[in-house]
Coordinates of C-alpha atoms and ligand atoms in Angstrom, one line a residue:
M1 CA 22.8 138.2 117.8
E2 CA 26.4 137.3 118.6
K3 CA 28.6 137.5 115.5
L4 CA 31.6 135.4 114.4
F5 CA 35.0 136.9 115.1
I6 CA 37.1 136.8 111.8
D7 CA 40.3 138.6 111.0
G8 CA 39.9 140.7 114.0
K9 CA 36.4 142.1 113.3
W10 CA 32.9 141.1 114.1
V11 CA 31.0 139.7 111.3
V12 CA 27.5 138.0 110.7
A13 CA 27.5 134.6 109.0
V14 CA 27.5 134.7 105.2
S15 CA 24.3 132.9 105.4
G16 CA 22.7 135.3 108.0
D17 CA 21.6 132.3 109.9
S18 CA 21.6 132.1 113.6
I19 CA 21.2 129.4 116.5
P20 CA 19.3 130.0 119.6
V21 CA 21.1 129.4 123.1
Y22 CA 19.1 127.9 125.8
S23 CA 19.9 128.4 129.6
P24 CA 20.7 125.2 131.5
I25 CA 19.5 127.0 134.4
T26 CA 15.7 127.9 133.4
G27 CA 15.4 126.1 130.0
D28 CA 14.7 129.6 128.4
S29 CA 16.4 130.8 125.4
F30 CA 18.5 134.0 126.2
A31 CA 20.7 134.7 123.1
T32 CA 21.3 133.7 119.6
I33 CA 24.6 133.1 118.0
S34 CA 25.7 133.1 114.4
R35 CA 25.5 129.9 112.6
G36 CA 28.8 129.8 110.8
K37 CA 29.2 127.2 107.9
E38 CA 31.7 126.2 105.4
E39 CA 32.1 129.8 103.6
D40 CA 32.5 131.3 107.1
V41 CA 35.1 128.7 108.0
D42 CA 37.0 129.4 104.7
L43 CA 37.2 133.2 105.5
A44 CA 38.5 132.5 108.9
V45 CA 41.1 129.9 107.6
K46 CA 42.3 132.3 104.8
A47 CA 42.6 135.3 107.7
A48 CA 44.7 132.9 109.8
R49 CA 46.9 131.9 106.9
T50 CA 47.6 135.6 106.2
A51 CA 48.2 136.2 109.8
V52 CA 50.7 133.4 110.2
K53 CA 52.7 134.6 107.1
G54 CA 52.6 138.2 108.3
E55 CA 53.9 140.3 111.4
W56 CA 52.9 137.4 113.7
S57 CA 55.6 135.2 112.2
K58 CA 58.2 138.1 112.7
L59 CA 57.4 138.6 116.3
A60 CA 60.3 137.4 118.6
A61 CA 59.2 134.5 121.0
T62 CA 59.8 136.8 123.9
D63 CA 57.4 139.3 122.4
R64 CA 54.8 136.6 121.7
G65 CA 55.2 135.5 125.3
R66 CA 54.8 139.0 126.6
L67 CA 51.6 139.3 124.6
L68 CA 50.1 136.1 125.9
M69 CA 51.0 137.2 129.5
K70 CA 49.1 140.5 128.9
I71 CA 46.2 138.6 127.6
G72 CA 46.2 136.4 130.7
Q73 CA 46.3 139.6 132.8
S74 CA 43.3 141.0 131.0
V75 CA 41.6 137.8 131.8
L76 CA 42.1 138.3 135.3
D77 CA 41.4 142.0 135.2
H78 CA 37.8 140.8 133.9
L79 CA 37.5 137.7 136.1
D80 CA 33.9 138.6 137.5
E81 CA 32.5 139.5 134.1
L82 CA 33.9 136.4 132.4
A83 CA 32.7 134.1 135.4
E84 CA 29.4 135.4 135.1
I85 CA 29.1 134.8 131.3
E86 CA 30.5 131.2 131.8
A87 CA 28.2 130.5 134.8
K88 CA 25.2 131.8 132.7
D89 CA 26.0 129.8 129.6
T90 CA 26.9 126.4 131.3
G91 CA 24.7 126.6 134.6
K92 CA 28.0 125.7 136.6
P93 CA 28.2 127.1 140.3
M94 CA 30.0 130.6 140.3
S95 CA 32.7 129.2 142.3
L96 CA 33.7 126.7 139.7
A97 CA 33.1 129.4 136.9
R98 CA 35.7 131.6 138.8
K99 CA 38.2 128.8 138.9
D100 CA 37.7 128.1 135.4
I101 CA 38.3 131.7 134.4
Q102 CA 41.5 131.8 136.6
A103 CA 42.5 128.7 134.6
L104 CA 42.1 130.3 131.4
A105 CA 44.4 133.1 132.6
R106 CA 46.9 130.6 133.9
Y107 CA 47.1 128.9 130.6
F108 CA 48.1 132.3 129.0
E109 CA 50.7 132.9 132.0
F110 CA 52.0 129.5 131.6
Y111 CA 52.6 129.4 128.0
G112 CA 53.4 133.0 127.7
S113 CA 56.4 132.7 130.0
A114 CA 57.3 129.5 128.2
A115 CA 57.2 130.9 124.7
D116 CA 61.1 131.8 124.6
K117 CA 62.1 128.7 126.6
V118 CA 61.6 126.2 123.7
H119 CA 65.1 125.4 122.8
G120 CA 66.4 123.6 119.7
Q121 CA 69.3 120.9 119.6
V122 CA 72.7 120.6 118.2
I123 CA 73.5 117.2 117.0
P124 CA 77.1 116.0 117.0
Y125 CA 77.6 114.7 113.4
M126 CA 80.4 114.1 110.8
T127 CA 83.5 116.4 110.8
G128 CA 82.6 119.4 108.9
Y129 CA 78.8 119.6 109.5
A130 CA 76.9 121.5 112.0
V131 CA 73.4 120.0 112.5
D132 CA 70.7 121.9 114.2
I133 CA 67.2 120.9 115.2
I134 CA 64.8 123.9 115.4
R135 CA 61.0 124.1 116.3
E136 CA 58.6 125.7 114.0
P137 CA 55.0 126.4 114.2
Y138 CA 52.4 124.2 112.0
G139 CA 50.8 127.1 110.5
V140 CA 47.0 127.3 110.9
V141 CA 45.4 125.2 113.7
G142 CA 41.9 124.2 113.7
H143 CA 40.6 123.8 117.4
I144 CA 37.1 122.1 117.9
I145 CA 36.1 122.3 121.6
P146 CA 33.2 121.0 123.8
W147 CA 30.8 122.8 126.2
N148 CA 31.9 121.3 129.5
Y149 CA 34.6 123.8 130.3
P150 CA 34.4 126.2 127.6
A151 CA 36.9 128.7 129.1
Q152 CA 39.5 126.2 130.3
M153 CA 39.5 124.3 127.1
L154 CA 39.8 127.5 125.0
G155 CA 43.0 128.3 127.2
R156 CA 44.3 124.8 127.1
T157 CA 44.3 124.5 123.3
I158 CA 45.1 128.1 122.0
A159 CA 47.6 129.3 124.4
P160 CA 50.5 126.7 123.4
A161 CA 49.3 126.9 119.8
L162 CA 49.8 130.9 119.8
A163 CA 52.9 130.6 122.0
M164 CA 54.6 128.5 119.2
G165 CA 53.6 130.9 116.7
N166 CA 50.6 129.3 115.1
A167 CA 47.3 131.1 114.0
S168 CA 44.3 129.6 115.4
V169 CA 40.5 129.1 114.1
V170 CA 38.3 127.9 117.0
K171 CA 34.9 126.1 116.6
P172 CA 33.5 126.4 120.2
A173 CA 30.5 124.1 121.1
E174 CA 27.0 125.6 120.0
D175 CA 25.8 124.9 123.6
A176 CA 28.5 127.2 125.4
C177 CA 30.4 129.6 123.3
M178 CA 29.8 133.0 124.7
T179 CA 33.1 133.2 126.9
S180 CA 35.2 132.4 123.8
L181 CA 33.6 135.4 121.9
R182 CA 34.3 137.9 124.8
F183 CA 37.8 136.4 125.1
A184 CA 38.5 137.1 121.5
E185 CA 37.7 140.9 122.1
L186 CA 39.9 141.0 125.2
A187 CA 42.8 139.4 123.5
T188 CA 42.5 141.8 120.4
E189 CA 42.3 144.7 122.8
A190 CA 45.6 143.4 124.5
G191 CA 47.3 143.4 121.1
L192 CA 46.8 140.1 119.5
P193 CA 47.1 140.8 115.8
S194 CA 44.0 140.4 113.3
G195 CA 43.6 137.2 112.2
V196 CA 45.9 135.1 114.8
L197 CA 42.7 134.0 116.6
N198 CA 39.3 133.5 114.9
I199 CA 36.2 132.2 116.5
V200 CA 33.5 130.4 114.2
T201 CA 30.4 129.6 116.2
G202 CA 28.0 127.1 114.5
Y203 CA 26.8 123.5 114.5
G204 CA 29.4 120.7 114.6
Y205 CA 28.0 119.0 111.4
E206 CA 28.4 122.3 109.6
A207 CA 31.1 124.7 110.7
G208 CA 33.2 121.8 112.7
S209 CA 33.1 119.5 109.9
A210 CA 34.2 122.3 107.5
L211 CA 37.0 123.1 109.7
S212 CA 38.3 119.7 110.3
S213 CA 38.3 119.0 106.5
H214 CA 39.6 122.2 105.4
P215 CA 42.6 121.5 102.9
D216 CA 44.5 124.6 104.3
V217 CA 44.4 123.7 107.8
N218 CA 47.7 122.2 109.2
M219 CA 46.8 120.6 112.3
I220 CA 43.5 119.8 114.2
T221 CA 42.8 119.4 118.0
F222 CA 39.5 118.2 119.1
T223 CA 38.1 117.4 122.5
G224 CA 34.4 115.6 122.7
S225 CA 32.9 112.5 122.0
P226 CA 34.7 109.4 120.7
Q227 CA 32.2 109.2 117.8
V228 CA 32.9 112.7 116.4
G229 CA 36.6 112.0 117.2
T230 CA 36.5 109.4 114.5
L231 CA 35.2 111.7 112.1
I232 CA 37.7 114.2 112.9
Q233 CA 40.5 111.8 112.5
A234 CA 39.3 110.6 109.1
A235 CA 39.0 114.2 108.0
A236 CA 42.6 114.9 109.1
A237 CA 43.7 111.7 107.5
Q238 CA 42.1 112.9 104.1
N239 CA 44.3 115.9 104.3
H240 CA 47.4 114.2 105.9
V241 CA 47.5 116.6 108.7
K242 CA 48.3 116.0 112.5
C243 CA 45.3 115.5 114.7
V244 CA 45.1 115.5 118.7
L245 CA 42.0 113.7 120.2
E246 CA 40.7 114.1 123.7
L247 CA 37.6 112.0 124.0
G248 CA 36.6 111.1 127.4
G249 CA 36.8 108.5 130.0
K250 CA 35.6 106.0 132.6
C251 CA 38.3 107.0 135.1
P252 CA 38.8 104.6 138.0
Q253 CA 39.5 105.6 141.7
L254 CA 41.2 102.6 143.3
V255 CA 40.8 102.5 147.2
F256 CA 43.0 99.8 149.1
N257 CA 42.4 98.5 152.6
D258 CA 45.3 100.6 154.0
A259 CA 44.0 103.9 152.4
D260 CA 43.6 107.0 154.6
L261 CA 39.8 107.2 154.3
D262 CA 39.5 110.7 155.7
K263 CA 41.3 111.9 152.9
A264 CA 40.1 109.5 150.1
V265 CA 36.1 110.0 150.7
P266 CA 35.9 113.6 150.2
A267 CA 38.2 113.3 147.2
I268 CA 36.3 110.4 145.7
V269 CA 32.9 112.3 145.8
G270 CA 34.6 115.6 144.4
A271 CA 36.1 113.6 141.5
I272 CA 32.6 112.6 140.2
V273 CA 30.4 115.5 141.0
Q274 CA 32.6 118.4 140.0
N275 CA 30.8 120.0 137.0
S276 CA 27.9 117.5 137.6
G277 CA 29.9 114.7 136.2
Q278 CA 30.4 116.4 132.9
T279 CA 34.2 115.9 132.8
C280 CA 36.3 113.6 130.7
S281 CA 38.4 112.9 133.6
A282 CA 35.5 112.4 136.1
G283 CA 36.3 109.7 138.6
S284 CA 33.1 107.7 137.5
R285 CA 34.1 104.3 139.0
V286 CA 35.2 103.9 142.6
L287 CA 36.9 100.4 142.8
I288 CA 37.2 99.3 146.5
Q289 CA 39.1 96.3 148.1
E290 CA 36.3 93.9 149.3
D291 CA 37.2 93.9 152.9
I292 CA 36.6 97.7 153.4
Y293 CA 33.9 97.9 150.6
D294 CA 30.9 98.3 153.3
E295 CA 32.6 101.0 155.2
V296 CA 33.9 102.9 152.3
I297 CA 30.4 102.8 150.4
T298 CA 28.6 103.8 153.7
R299 CA 30.9 106.9 154.1
V300 CA 30.6 107.9 150.4
A301 CA 26.7 107.5 150.6
E302 CA 26.8 109.8 153.6
Q303 CA 28.6 112.6 151.6
F304 CA 26.2 112.0 148.6
K305 CA 23.2 112.7 150.8
T306 CA 24.6 116.0 151.8
L307 CA 25.0 117.2 148.0
R308 CA 22.9 120.1 146.6
V309 CA 21.9 120.6 143.0
G310 CA 20.7 124.1 142.2
S311 CA 21.4 127.3 139.9
P312 CA 24.9 129.2 140.0
E313 CA 23.8 131.5 142.6
S314 CA 22.5 128.9 145.0
A315 CA 26.0 128.0 146.4
S316 CA 25.1 124.5 145.2
D317 CA 27.5 121.5 144.7
C318 CA 26.2 120.7 141.3
G319 CA 24.7 123.0 138.6
P320 CA 22.4 121.6 135.8
I321 CA 23.3 119.5 132.8
I322 CA 24.3 121.6 129.9
T323 CA 21.4 120.9 127.4
H324 CA 18.1 119.3 127.4
A325 CA 19.5 116.5 125.0
Q326 CA 22.2 115.8 127.4
F327 CA 19.7 115.9 130.3
K328 CA 17.7 113.2 128.6
R329 CA 20.7 111.2 127.8
V330 CA 21.9 111.2 131.6
Q331 CA 18.5 110.6 132.7
E332 CA 17.7 107.6 130.4
F333 CA 21.1 106.0 131.6
I334 CA 20.1 106.3 135.2
D335 CA 16.4 105.0 134.2
D336 CA 18.2 102.0 132.4
C337 CA 20.2 101.3 135.7
L338 CA 17.1 101.3 137.7
A339 CA 15.3 98.9 135.3
S340 CA 18.2 96.5 135.3
G341 CA 17.7 96.1 139.0
L342 CA 20.5 98.4 140.3
T343 CA 19.2 100.2 143.6
P344 CA 20.6 103.6 144.3
L345 CA 22.7 103.6 147.6
A346 CA 22.3 107.5 147.9
E347 CA 21.2 110.6 146.1
G348 CA 21.9 114.2 146.4
K349 CA 19.0 116.6 147.1
Y350 CA 17.6 119.8 145.0
A351 CA 18.5 123.1 146.5
N352 CA 15.6 125.5 147.4
N353 CA 14.0 127.6 144.9
L354 CA 15.1 125.4 142.0
P355 CA 14.2 127.1 138.6
E356 CA 11.3 124.9 137.1
N357 CA 12.4 124.1 133.8
G358 CA 16.3 123.6 134.3
Y359 CA 18.0 120.6 133.5
Y360 CA 18.9 119.2 137.1
I361 CA 20.0 115.7 138.0
K362 CA 20.6 114.5 141.5
P363 CA 24.1 112.9 142.1
T364 CA 23.4 109.1 142.3
L365 CA 25.7 106.5 143.8
F366 CA 25.1 102.8 142.7
G367 CA 26.9 99.7 144.1
P368 CA 28.1 97.0 143.8
V369 CA 27.7 97.4 140.0
P370 CA 28.3 94.1 138.2
R371 CA 31.4 94.4 136.1
D372 CA 29.7 93.6 132.8
H373 CA 27.0 96.3 133.5
R374 CA 26.9 99.2 131.1
L375 CA 27.4 101.6 134.1
A376 CA 30.8 99.8 134.9
K377 CA 32.0 100.5 131.3
E378 CA 30.4 103.3 129.5
E379 CA 30.7 107.0 130.0
V380 CA 27.6 108.6 131.5
F381 CA 28.7 112.3 131.5
G382 CA 26.7 112.9 134.5
P383 CA 26.9 112.9 138.4
V384 CA 26.7 109.1 138.7
L385 CA 29.1 107.0 140.6
A386 CA 29.4 103.2 140.2
A387 CA 31.1 101.2 143.0
I388 CA 32.7 97.9 142.3
P389 CA 34.7 95.7 144.8
F390 CA 37.8 94.1 144.0
K391 CA 39.9 91.2 145.5
D392 CA 43.5 92.1 145.2
E393 CA 46.1 94.3 143.4
D394 CA 46.0 92.1 140.1
D395 CA 42.1 92.1 140.2
A396 CA 42.3 96.0 140.8
V397 CA 44.5 96.7 137.8
A398 CA 42.5 94.5 135.5
L399 CA 39.3 96.1 136.5
A400 CA 40.9 99.5 136.2
N401 CA 42.1 98.8 132.8
G402 CA 39.1 96.9 131.6
T403 CA 37.1 99.5 129.7
D404 CA 37.7 101.0 126.2
Y405 CA 39.0 104.1 127.8
G406 CA 42.2 105.2 129.5
L407 CA 42.7 108.7 130.7
V408 CA 43.0 109.4 134.4
A409 CA 43.0 107.3 137.5
S410 CA 43.7 107.6 141.2
V411 CA 45.3 105.1 143.7
W412 CA 44.5 105.4 147.3
T413 CA 46.8 103.4 149.5
E414 CA 49.7 104.1 152.2
N415 CA 52.0 101.3 150.6
G416 CA 54.8 103.2 148.6
A417 CA 55.9 100.1 146.5
R418 CA 52.1 99.3 145.7
Q419 CA 51.7 103.0 144.8
Q420 CA 54.5 102.8 142.2
R421 CA 53.4 99.3 140.9
I422 CA 50.0 100.4 140.2
A423 CA 50.9 103.7 138.7
R424 CA 53.1 102.0 136.2
K425 CA 50.4 99.4 135.3
I426 CA 47.5 101.8 134.7
E427 CA 46.7 102.5 131.0
G428 CA 46.3 106.2 130.8
G429 CA 47.7 109.6 130.8
Q430 CA 47.7 110.6 134.4
V431 CA 47.8 108.6 137.6
F432 CA 47.1 110.6 141.0
I433 CA 48.4 108.9 144.2
N434 CA 46.4 109.9 147.4
C435 CA 44.8 112.8 145.5
Y436 CA 42.6 113.4 142.4
G437 CA 43.0 115.8 139.6
A438 CA 45.3 118.2 141.6
G439 CA 43.4 121.2 140.9
G440 CA 43.3 120.8 137.0
G441 CA 47.2 121.4 136.7
V442 CA 47.8 123.6 133.9
E443 CA 51.6 122.4 134.2
L444 CA 50.6 118.7 133.9
P445 CA 50.7 117.0 130.6
F446 CA 47.1 115.4 130.0
G447 CA 45.7 113.0 127.4
G448 CA 44.7 109.3 126.9
V449 CA 45.0 106.1 125.4
R450 CA 42.4 103.9 123.2
K451 CA 39.1 105.5 123.1
S452 CA 40.2 108.4 125.2
G453 CA 42.3 109.7 122.4
H454 CA 45.8 110.4 121.6
G455 CA 48.3 113.3 121.8
R456 CA 49.0 115.4 124.9
E457 CA 47.9 118.9 125.8
K458 CA 48.8 121.0 129.0
G459 CA 52.2 121.3 130.5
F460 CA 55.6 121.9 128.5
L461 CA 54.8 118.8 126.3
A462 CA 51.9 120.7 124.6
L463 CA 54.5 123.0 122.9
E464 CA 56.1 120.0 121.2
E465 CA 52.6 118.9 120.2
F466 CA 51.8 122.3 118.6
S467 CA 55.3 122.6 116.7
L468 CA 57.4 120.7 114.3
T469 CA 61.0 119.9 114.2
K470 CA 63.3 121.1 111.2
T471 CA 66.8 119.6 110.9
I472 CA 69.2 121.9 109.5
V473 CA 72.6 120.4 108.2
H474 CA 75.2 122.8 107.2
H475 CA 78.4 121.5 105.8
Y476 CA 81.4 124.1 106.2
E477 CA 84.6 122.4 105.1
Ligands
NAD501 P1 30.5 116.3 120.5 O1 31.5 115.3 120.3 O2 29.2 116.2 119.5 O3 30.8 117.8 120.4 C1 32.0 118.5 120.7 C2 32.4 119.5 119.7 O4 32.5 118.8 118.4 C3 31.4 120.7 119.6 O5 31.9 121.8 119.3 C4 30.6 120.2 118.5 O6 29.9 121.2 117.6 C5 31.6 119.5 117.5 N1 31.2 118.6 116.4 C6 30.0 117.8 116.5 N2 29.9 117.1 115.5 C7 31.0 117.4 114.6 C8 31.4 117.1 113.5 N3 30.7 116.2 112.6 N4 32.6 117.5 112.7 C9 33.2 118.5 113.5 N5 32.8 118.8 114.7 C10 31.7 118.2 115.4 O7 30.0 116.2 122.0 P2 28.4 116.4 122.6 O8 27.3 116.0 121.7 O9 28.4 117.7 122.8 O10 28.4 115.6 123.8 C11 28.1 113.9 123.5 C12 29.0 113.2 124.4 O11 30.4 113.7 124.2 C13 29.0 113.4 125.9 O12 27.9 112.6 126.4 C14 30.4 113.0 126.5 O13 30.3 111.7 126.6 C15 31.2 113.4 125.3 N6 31.9 114.7 125.7 C16 33.2 114.5 125.9 C17 34.0 115.8 126.4 C18 35.3 115.6 126.7 O14 35.8 116.5 127.5 N7 35.9 114.5 126.3 C19 33.2 117.0 126.4 C20 31.9 117.1 125.9 C21 31.3 115.9 125.4

């Protein structure tokens, strides 16, 4: 059984209970993890509190940064091993798992090199006063992360927190936490002091809930469903602590009649099928100007038909869905679309030698999807693309902003003024012009509005999210 990682040591959960881990590739159980609960979270928070007051707080920012960069290098040194763990745990293609591990390393390089570049400010004030604004860590940060990009999410949330001198307690998703456990070991070997990073595996309603409501946690970050996000925010409010939420999306890809379709079409397909659509920023709606609707949809359909779904080793485009429950949820959504009269325009195919009991779903393209259909508004979190025609610029913007979400969008047009107009009218955290996602972009601030959440992670801005200002006023005359 995999243990919990608390205060630099491997420990079994106080209750001794465990959780089976199922392979999305075959449906078989291949491991067990510890079922951490309230008492384990409490031990982890105490260890983090001790660490944040101890030698960790005395380390110069440069030394913290150096340590983070060393951790990033260790991740790269173990790239093959970590990618195999990630692919086995999540089912994603090996090529994607390798990119995810490289991104994990990149977070530690980026924030390691930024740790000593967060400068304060000096405020001109009345004669005889010197006023400084300095940035300080929050203290103990609780991180609750999901299963879709376990390695990337881990790096995204803990690297900036640690760079600013916080200590972290992480509750990874019960469905995919193996990489975070191995990572904790590597970080400790690289020299991270005991208690600075603690990993408590377990169910959300037990370990996750205990972490988000713990009275000695100073800040919470959460990535996952809007429903659980509401619970996290309520728990943070009870303790009056800061909370950053990243909750998903129904991201639009806008295609105008002057777009370069040779570039747009492959990007449109890639934006929905990456990670089998299990991506908060998946481009799950393609909005197409009506006079080129047929042409675009025909070309997108052609590409959909070439997609292969299979195991990580099969060089497929899509892996399985993470769990049986999630598989059922996506399949039921597709069944519901079919029952409502939508006809699939195109589907991918299964790769040869598909394991029998894995959770595989073919990428599916539907269109034209009526604007009030649930597929036009609700997140599927699977490889399902909804195509919707629009009339003109105003119609496109209204449609793009017409869901409860606001996270990422792309705009495909050669008209420079239109690119700028639309980018400014889109409600969300990132807009890509004639591209999508830009390869993940550790450097690019990311986050949502409305049901997609609030707060920003990634980029230099995350260092501000994970730190507090203090104003120091010195009267010297
Ligand atoms: P979830 O929100 O239930 O789980 C995400 C994390 O929150 C996991 O670590 C889980 O253990 C934890 N959690 C669950 N209940 C909790 C609670 N009461 N208190 C504290 N922590 C809790 O997501 P899911 O069930 O794994 O997936 C369901 C849906 O969530 C998906 O269909 C998708 O729409 C969305 N989702 C979004 C993202 C994203 O990147 N935004 C990631 C995963 C899932």
